[in-house]
XYZ file of C-alpha atoms in Angstrom:
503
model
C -55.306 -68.337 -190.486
C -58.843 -67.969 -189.122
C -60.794 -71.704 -189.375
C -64.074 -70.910 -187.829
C -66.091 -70.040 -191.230
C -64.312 -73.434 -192.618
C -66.480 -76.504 -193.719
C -66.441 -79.350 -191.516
C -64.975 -81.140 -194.203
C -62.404 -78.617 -195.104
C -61.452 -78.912 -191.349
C -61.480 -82.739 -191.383
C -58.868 -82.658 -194.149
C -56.803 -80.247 -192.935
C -56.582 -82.289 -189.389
C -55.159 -85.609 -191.918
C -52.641 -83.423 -193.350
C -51.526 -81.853 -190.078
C -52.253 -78.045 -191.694
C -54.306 -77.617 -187.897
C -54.534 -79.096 -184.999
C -57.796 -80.249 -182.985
C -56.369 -78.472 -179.600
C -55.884 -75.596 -182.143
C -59.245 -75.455 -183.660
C -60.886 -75.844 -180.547
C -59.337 -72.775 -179.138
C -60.266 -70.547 -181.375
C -64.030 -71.229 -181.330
C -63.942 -71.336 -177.376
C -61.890 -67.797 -177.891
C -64.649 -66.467 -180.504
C -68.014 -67.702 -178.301
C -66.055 -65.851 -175.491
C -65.628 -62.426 -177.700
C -68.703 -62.715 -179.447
C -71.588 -64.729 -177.663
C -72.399 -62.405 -175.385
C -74.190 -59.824 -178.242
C -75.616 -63.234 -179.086
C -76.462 -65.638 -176.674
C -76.425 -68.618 -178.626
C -74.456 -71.040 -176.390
C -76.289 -70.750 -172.971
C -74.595 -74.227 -171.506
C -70.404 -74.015 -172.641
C -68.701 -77.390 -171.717
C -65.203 -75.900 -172.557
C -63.000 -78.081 -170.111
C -64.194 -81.144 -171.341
C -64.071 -79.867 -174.887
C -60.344 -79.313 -174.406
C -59.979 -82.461 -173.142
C -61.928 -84.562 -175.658
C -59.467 -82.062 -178.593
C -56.201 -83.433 -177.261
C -57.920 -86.957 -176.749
C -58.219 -86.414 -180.765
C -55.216 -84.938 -181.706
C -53.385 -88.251 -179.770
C -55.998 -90.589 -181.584
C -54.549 -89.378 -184.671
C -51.305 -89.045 -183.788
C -51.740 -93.059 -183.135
C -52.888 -93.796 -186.752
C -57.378 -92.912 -185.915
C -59.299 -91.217 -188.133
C -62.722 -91.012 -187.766
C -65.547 -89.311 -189.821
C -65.687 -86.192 -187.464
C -62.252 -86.934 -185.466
C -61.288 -83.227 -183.837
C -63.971 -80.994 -185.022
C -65.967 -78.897 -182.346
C -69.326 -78.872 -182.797
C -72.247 -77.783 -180.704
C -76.238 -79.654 -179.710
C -79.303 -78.805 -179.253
C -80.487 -77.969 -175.247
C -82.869 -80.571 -175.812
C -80.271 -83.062 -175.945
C -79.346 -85.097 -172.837
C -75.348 -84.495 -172.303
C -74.364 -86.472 -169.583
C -73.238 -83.727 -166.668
C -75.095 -80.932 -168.296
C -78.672 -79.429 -167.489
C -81.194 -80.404 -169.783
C -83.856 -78.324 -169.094
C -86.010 -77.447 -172.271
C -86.434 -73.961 -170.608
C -88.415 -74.846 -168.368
C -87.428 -73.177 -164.786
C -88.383 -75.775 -163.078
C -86.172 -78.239 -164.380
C -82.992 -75.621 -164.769
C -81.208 -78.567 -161.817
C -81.737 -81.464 -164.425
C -78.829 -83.081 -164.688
C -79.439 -86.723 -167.038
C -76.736 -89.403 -166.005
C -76.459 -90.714 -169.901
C -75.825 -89.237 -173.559
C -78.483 -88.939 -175.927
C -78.091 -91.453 -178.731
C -77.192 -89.076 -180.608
C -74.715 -87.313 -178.977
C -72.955 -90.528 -178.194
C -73.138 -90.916 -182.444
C -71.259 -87.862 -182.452
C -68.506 -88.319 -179.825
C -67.629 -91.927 -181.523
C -67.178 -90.024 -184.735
C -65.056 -88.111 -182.433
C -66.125 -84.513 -182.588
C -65.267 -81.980 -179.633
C -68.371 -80.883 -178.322
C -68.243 -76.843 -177.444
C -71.702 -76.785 -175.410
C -75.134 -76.671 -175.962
C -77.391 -74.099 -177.650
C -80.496 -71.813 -176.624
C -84.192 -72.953 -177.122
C -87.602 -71.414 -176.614
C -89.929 -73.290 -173.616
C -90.740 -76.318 -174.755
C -89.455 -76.274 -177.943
C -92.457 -74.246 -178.441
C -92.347 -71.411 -180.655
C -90.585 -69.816 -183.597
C -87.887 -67.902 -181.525
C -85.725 -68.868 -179.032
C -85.614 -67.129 -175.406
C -86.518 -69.025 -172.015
C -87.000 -67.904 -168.600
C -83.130 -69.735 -167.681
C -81.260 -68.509 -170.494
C -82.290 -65.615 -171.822
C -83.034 -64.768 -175.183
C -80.989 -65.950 -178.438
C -80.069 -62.793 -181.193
C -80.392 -63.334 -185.145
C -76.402 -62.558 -185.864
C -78.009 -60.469 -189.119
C -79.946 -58.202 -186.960
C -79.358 -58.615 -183.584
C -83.168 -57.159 -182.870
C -84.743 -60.022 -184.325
C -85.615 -63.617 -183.833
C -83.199 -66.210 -185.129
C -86.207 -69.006 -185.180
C -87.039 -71.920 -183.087
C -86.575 -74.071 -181.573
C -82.891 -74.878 -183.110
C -82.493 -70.838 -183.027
C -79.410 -71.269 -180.822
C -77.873 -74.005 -183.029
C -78.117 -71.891 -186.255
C -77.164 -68.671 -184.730
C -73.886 -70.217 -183.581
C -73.217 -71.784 -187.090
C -73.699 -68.190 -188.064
C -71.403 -66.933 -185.922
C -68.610 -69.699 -186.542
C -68.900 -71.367 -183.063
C -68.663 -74.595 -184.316
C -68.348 -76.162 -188.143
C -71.680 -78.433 -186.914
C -74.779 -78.717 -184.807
C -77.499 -80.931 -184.119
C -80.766 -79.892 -183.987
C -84.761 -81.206 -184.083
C -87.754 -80.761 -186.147
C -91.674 -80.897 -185.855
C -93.054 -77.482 -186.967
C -89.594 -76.331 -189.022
C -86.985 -76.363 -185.662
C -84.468 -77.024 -188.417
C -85.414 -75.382 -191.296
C -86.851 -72.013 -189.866
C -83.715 -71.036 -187.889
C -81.608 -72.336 -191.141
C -83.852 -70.110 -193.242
C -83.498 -66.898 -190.690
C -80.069 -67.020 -190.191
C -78.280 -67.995 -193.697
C -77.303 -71.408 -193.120
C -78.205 -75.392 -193.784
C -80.454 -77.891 -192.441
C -81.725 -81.050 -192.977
C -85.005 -82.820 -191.626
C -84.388 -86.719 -192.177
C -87.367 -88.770 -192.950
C -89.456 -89.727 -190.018
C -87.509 -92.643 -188.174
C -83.947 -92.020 -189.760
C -83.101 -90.488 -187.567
C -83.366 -92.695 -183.696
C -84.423 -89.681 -181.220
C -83.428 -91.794 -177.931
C -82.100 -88.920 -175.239
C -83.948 -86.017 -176.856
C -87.007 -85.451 -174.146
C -87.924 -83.281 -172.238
C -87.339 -83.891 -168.458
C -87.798 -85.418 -166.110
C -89.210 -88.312 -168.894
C -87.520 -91.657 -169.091
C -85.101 -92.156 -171.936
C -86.454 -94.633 -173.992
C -86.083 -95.783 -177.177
C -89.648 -94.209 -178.423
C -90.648 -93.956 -182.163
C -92.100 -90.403 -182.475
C -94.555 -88.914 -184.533
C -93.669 -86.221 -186.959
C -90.906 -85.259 -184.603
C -86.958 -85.859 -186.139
C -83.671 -84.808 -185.183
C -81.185 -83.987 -187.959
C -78.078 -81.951 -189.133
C -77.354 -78.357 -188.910
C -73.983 -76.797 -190.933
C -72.672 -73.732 -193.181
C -72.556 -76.571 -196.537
C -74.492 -78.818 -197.955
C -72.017 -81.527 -198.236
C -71.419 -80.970 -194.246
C -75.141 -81.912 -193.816
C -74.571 -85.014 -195.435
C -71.637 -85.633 -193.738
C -73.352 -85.163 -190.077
C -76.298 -87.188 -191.526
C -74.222 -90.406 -191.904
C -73.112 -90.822 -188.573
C -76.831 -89.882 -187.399
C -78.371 -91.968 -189.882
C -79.414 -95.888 -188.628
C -81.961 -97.632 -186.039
C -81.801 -97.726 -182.299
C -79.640 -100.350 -181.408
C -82.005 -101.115 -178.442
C -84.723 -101.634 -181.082
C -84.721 -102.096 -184.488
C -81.096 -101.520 -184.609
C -81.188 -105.350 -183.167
C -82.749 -106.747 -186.928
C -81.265 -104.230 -189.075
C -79.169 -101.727 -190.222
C -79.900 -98.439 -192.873
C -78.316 -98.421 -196.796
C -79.892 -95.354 -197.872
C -80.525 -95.243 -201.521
C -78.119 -92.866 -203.939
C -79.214 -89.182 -204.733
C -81.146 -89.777 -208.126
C -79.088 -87.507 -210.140
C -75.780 -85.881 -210.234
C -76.266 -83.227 -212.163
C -78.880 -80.229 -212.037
C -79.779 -80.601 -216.132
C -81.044 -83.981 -215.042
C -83.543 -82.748 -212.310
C -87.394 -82.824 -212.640
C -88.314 -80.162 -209.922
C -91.863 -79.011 -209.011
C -91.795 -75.191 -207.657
C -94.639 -74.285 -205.351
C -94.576 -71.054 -204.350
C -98.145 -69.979 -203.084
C -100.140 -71.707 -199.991
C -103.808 -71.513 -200.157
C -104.082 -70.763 -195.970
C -101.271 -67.678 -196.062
C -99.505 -65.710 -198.452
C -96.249 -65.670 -199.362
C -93.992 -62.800 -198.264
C -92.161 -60.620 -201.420
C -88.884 -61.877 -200.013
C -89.683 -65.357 -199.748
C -91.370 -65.560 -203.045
C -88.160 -63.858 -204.914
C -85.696 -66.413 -203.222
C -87.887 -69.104 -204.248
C -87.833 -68.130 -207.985
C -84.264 -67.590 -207.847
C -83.560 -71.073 -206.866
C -86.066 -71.703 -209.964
C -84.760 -69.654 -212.796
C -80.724 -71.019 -211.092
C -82.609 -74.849 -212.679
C -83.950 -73.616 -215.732
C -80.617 -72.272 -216.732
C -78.905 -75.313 -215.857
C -81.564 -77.394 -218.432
C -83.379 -78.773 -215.294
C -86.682 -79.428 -216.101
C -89.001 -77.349 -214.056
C -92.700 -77.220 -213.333
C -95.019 -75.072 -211.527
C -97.873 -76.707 -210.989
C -98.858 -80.329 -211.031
C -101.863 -82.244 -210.594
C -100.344 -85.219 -208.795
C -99.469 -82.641 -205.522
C -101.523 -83.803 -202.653
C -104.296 -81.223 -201.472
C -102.235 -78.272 -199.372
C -105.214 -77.053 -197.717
C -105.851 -80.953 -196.176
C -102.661 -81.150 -195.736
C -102.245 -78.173 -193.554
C -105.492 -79.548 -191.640
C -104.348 -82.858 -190.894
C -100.720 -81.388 -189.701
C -102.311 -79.027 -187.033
C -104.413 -82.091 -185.664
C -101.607 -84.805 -185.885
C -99.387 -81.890 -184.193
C -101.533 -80.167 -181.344
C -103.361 -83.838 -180.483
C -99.886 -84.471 -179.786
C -98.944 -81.506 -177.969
C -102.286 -81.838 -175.868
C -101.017 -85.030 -174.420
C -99.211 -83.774 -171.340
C -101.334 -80.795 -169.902
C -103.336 -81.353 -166.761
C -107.235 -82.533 -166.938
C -108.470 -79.286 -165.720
C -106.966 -77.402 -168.754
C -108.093 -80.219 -171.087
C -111.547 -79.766 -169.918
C -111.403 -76.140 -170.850
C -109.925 -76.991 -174.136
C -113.076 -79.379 -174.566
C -115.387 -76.615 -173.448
C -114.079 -74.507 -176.499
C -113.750 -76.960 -179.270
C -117.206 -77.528 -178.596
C -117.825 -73.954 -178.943
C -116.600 -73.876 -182.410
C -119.350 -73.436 -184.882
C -119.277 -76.973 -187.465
C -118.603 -74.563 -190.524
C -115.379 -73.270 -188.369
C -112.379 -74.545 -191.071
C -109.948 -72.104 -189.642
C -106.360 -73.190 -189.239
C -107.226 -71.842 -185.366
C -110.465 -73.883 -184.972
C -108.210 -76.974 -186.354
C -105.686 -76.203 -183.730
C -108.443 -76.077 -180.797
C -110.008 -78.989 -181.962
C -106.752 -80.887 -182.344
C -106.145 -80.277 -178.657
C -108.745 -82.431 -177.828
C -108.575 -85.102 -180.554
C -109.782 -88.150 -179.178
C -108.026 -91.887 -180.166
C -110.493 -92.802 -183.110
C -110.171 -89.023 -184.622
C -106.192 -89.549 -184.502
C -106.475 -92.980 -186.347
C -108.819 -91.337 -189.248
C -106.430 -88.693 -189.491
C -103.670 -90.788 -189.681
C -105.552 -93.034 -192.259
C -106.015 -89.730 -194.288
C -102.507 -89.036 -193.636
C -101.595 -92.666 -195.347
C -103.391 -91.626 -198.464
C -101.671 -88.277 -198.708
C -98.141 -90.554 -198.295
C -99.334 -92.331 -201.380
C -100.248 -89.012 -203.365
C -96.663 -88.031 -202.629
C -95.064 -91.226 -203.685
C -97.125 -90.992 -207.030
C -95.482 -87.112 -207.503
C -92.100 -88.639 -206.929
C -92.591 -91.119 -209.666
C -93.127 -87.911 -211.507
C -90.378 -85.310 -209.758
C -87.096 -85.706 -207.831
C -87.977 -83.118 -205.607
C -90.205 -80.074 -204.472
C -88.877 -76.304 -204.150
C -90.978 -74.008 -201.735
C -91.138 -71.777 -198.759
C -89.853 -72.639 -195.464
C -91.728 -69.412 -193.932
C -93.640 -66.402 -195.526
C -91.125 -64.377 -194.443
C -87.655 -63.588 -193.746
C -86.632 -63.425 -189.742
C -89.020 -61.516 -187.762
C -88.312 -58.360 -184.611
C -88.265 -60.385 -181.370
C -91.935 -60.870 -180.151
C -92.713 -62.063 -176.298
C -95.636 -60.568 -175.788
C -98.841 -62.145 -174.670
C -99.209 -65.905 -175.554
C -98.364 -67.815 -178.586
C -102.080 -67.991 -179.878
C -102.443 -63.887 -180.061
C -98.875 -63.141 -181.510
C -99.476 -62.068 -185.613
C -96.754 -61.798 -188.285
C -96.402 -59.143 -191.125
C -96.983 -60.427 -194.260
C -95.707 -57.330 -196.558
C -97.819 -54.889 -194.733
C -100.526 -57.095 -193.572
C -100.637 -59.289 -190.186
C -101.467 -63.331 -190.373
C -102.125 -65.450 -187.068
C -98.359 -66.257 -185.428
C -98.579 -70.468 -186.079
C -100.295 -70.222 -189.414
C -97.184 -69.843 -190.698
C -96.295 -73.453 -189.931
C -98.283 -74.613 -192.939
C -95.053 -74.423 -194.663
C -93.564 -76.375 -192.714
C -95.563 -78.925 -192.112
C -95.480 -80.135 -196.359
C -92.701 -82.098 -195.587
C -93.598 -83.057 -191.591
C -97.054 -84.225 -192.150
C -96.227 -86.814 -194.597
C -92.538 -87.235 -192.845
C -91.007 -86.762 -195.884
C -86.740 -85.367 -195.857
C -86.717 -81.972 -196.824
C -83.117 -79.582 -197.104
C -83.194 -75.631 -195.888
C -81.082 -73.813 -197.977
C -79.679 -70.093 -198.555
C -81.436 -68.512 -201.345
C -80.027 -65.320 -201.395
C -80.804 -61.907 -198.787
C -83.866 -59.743 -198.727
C -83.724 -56.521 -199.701
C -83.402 -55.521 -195.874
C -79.918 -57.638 -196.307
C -81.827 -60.613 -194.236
C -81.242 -64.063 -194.917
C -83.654 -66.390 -197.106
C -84.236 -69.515 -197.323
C -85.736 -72.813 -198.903
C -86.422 -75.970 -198.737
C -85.824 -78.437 -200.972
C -88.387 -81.887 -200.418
C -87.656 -85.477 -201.503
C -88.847 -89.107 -201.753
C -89.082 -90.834 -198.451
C -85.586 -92.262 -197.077
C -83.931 -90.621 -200.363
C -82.506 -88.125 -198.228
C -79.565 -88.140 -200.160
C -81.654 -86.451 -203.531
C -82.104 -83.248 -201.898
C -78.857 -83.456 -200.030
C -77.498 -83.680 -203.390
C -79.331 -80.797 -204.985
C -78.658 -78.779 -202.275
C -75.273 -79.267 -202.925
C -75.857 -78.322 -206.942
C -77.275 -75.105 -206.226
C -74.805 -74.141 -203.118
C -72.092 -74.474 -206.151
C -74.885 -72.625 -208.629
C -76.455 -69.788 -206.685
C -74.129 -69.552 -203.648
C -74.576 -70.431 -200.027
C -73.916 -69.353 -196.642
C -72.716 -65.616 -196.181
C -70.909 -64.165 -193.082
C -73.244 -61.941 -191.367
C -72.257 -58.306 -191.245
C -72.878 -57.106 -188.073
C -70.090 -59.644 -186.671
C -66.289 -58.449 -185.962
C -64.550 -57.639 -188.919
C -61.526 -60.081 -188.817
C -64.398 -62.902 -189.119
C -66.021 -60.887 -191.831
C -62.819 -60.911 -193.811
C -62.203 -64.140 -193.285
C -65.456 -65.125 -194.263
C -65.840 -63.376 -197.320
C -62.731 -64.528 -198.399
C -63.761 -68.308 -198.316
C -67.259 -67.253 -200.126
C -64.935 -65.862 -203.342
C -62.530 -68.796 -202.823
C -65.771 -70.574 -203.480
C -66.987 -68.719 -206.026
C -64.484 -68.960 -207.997
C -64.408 -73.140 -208.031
């Protein structure tokens, strides 16, 4: 029996009932990265030895009487993540020798739940762009169509789920690093409300690990279920224990229905800034009509939904301000020099960009203060709605694009080409207000790509969209082998999606 297209949780209960063993499982994902990574090039740093090791370190901690949440199940992170012994270079060349001494929080999370970690997956520079290919590692393949982009920055982490290199991954989020790659390459994510979540390990180098509270970044779950995601979120879930961890600890709230007849669910699927791809647009309806026909009850327009178009605005200058605050002072002056170019009636999402690379300290704090009442608006719709159903991206995964810089790259919109980042508006719905939001499979596009959506809820009720996530994976399906991988996974994938079909 093939287990690499398995659940997590699946695996986890065949490891109590002895069906498997860790050593077992282990060897068959290091034996399919080895046959099938190289097409992909979604792990770019294996860690196999000590992944064999840490298996039979399981398989005798069960033998003993242990079982832990993720005790024996291989599972990949993020490049961005400090491993101790592995480079953690964000793709930048120049740190491809750093080596960090100490786990990210994180990753230590993971380990004590005892999961075998396989290696670490491919990111763009910086965690800087919707694809994934760097200078060090090369550049990371969508498993549906190997000539386009999984997405970014996670793109490695969701291209492996894809390919069954691991049952789990972790991954971050600031402009959709989760949800994008979920949404181009069939599979799940989840962006935990801002500060779930303790980030502690995950920075780039050579930056002191410290126990910082970001802003609008996260780290979160990456799997092939929904219930996986929740399953990866609990052991991620909880504060610092070098900060707040020291006063308290996290009981996250139950999902606020178990049923889908009992959901009040708001469907957006038009932004005022961009359009929204044919594709896109027909996966979010299906989700839709899936909740109607289950008795949910379903709106598409409300007036309590906080203004996208200020939204968008106040995303771009919480996000570049932030970005800005690294370069050197001679390329900030030149920034300067063009903001103040910009003519005052200049509302493009590009002139917000520019002018959010030079945001000074009191702009920041009146955005933020805007920001505040926009967190209120969205408290008021959640009085009203359990959750929010819209795009992740206009479109399904793009061809591979490393042309010229970020700021002069365009997407197709069906036919007609939109500035590269203004497709972030999407993402940054849920980001800007730091609100959880769930990437699910919604079905293929009628080139056979993957498409996703995401699925927003109340602050720290995580577990609400988790939950409907789960609903409509049972509902509408979920995650689908891609075809272009060797036919004995195929099989063995396909035969999973009617065993689950048929529940």
């Amino acid at each position: 029996m093939e287990w690499s297209f398995q659940s997590a949780e699946e695996l986890a209960a065949a490891l109590r009932v002895g069906a498997v063993t860790s050593v077992e499982l282990t060897e068959e994902a290091i034996a399919r990265i080895e046959r099938d990574d190289k097409v992909i090039n979604a792990i770019c740093v294996p860690d196999f030895d000590r992944a064999r090791a840490a298996a039979r370190a399981a398989d005798q901690a069960r033998a003993r009487g242990e079982d832990r949440p993720l005790l024996g199940i291989p599972v990949t992170v993020k490049e961005c993540y400090n491993i101790a012994g592995l480079p953690t270079t964000w793709g930048m060349p120049a740190q491809r020798d750093y080596v960090p001494a100490q786990d990210a929080v994180q990753v230590s999370r993971l380990k004590t739940a005892g999961a075998v970690v396989l290696g670490k997956t491919n990111v763009p520079l910086m965690l800087r762009d919707i694809q994934s290919f760097n200078e060090i590692y090369g550049t990371t393949n969508n498993p549906w169509d190997h000539g386009r982009t999984p997405g970014g920055s996670s793109g490695g982490s969701a291209a492996a789920l894809a390919c069954g290199f691991g049952a789990l991954s972790l991954g971050s989020d600031l402009a959709g690093s989760l949800r994008t790659p979920a949404h181009f390459c069939g599979v799940y994510a989840h962006k935990p409300t801002l500060g779930l979540a303790p980030t502690r390990g995950m920075v780039a180098p050579p930056a002191p690990t410290l126990p910082t509270d970001l802003d609008l970044a996260v780290v979160g779950p990456m799997a092939r279920t929904a219930r996986d995601l929740a399953l990866l979120l609990d052991v991620m879930a909880g504060p610092d224990p070098l900060t707040h961890g020291v006063a308290y600890d996290v009981a996250l709230p139950p999902a606020r229905h178990e049923r889908l007849a009992d959901f009040r669910v708001l469907i957006i699927e038009d932004h005022p800034l961009i359009p929204t791809g044919s594709a896109v647009r027909a996966g979010v309806n299906r989700v839709a009509e899936a909740l109607v026909g289950e008795g949910a009850r379903v709106e598409r327009r409300s007036p309590l939904l906080p203004d996208l178009t200020e939204a968008a605005t106040l995303y771009m200058l919480l996000m570049l301000s932030n970005a800005a605050a690294g370069i050197s002072v001679d390329v900030y002056e030149q920034l300067q020099t063009h903001a103040a170019a910009l003519s005052a009636d200049d509302r493009s999402l590009d002139a917000v960009r520019r002018r959010g690379m030079v945001l000074s300290h009191r702009g920041w704090v009146e955005a933020n203060n805007r920001r505040e009442l926009h967190r209120h608006g969205w408290r008021q719709l959640f009085a009203e709605f359990d959750a929010v159903v819209c795009p992740i991206t206009p479109t399904p995964a793009f061809p591979h694009d490393h042309n010229g810089g970020l700021e002069s790259r365009h997407i197709d919109i069906d036919g007609v080409e939109y500035p590269y980042f203004d497709q972030l508006v999407w993402a940054g719905v849920a980001t800007m207000p730091g609100l959880p939001a769930t990437a699910i499979p919604a079905g293929l596009s009628p080139e056979g790509l993957p498409v996703g959506v995401q699925l927003i809820g109340p602050m720290f009720s995580d577990r609400t969209p988790l939950r409907l996530a789960e609903l409509l994976e049972q509902k509408i399906g979920g995650f689908q082998t891609p075809p272009q991988l060797p036919l004995a996974s195929v099989q063995a994938g396909h035969a999973r999606d009617a065993q689950n079909n048929s529940v």
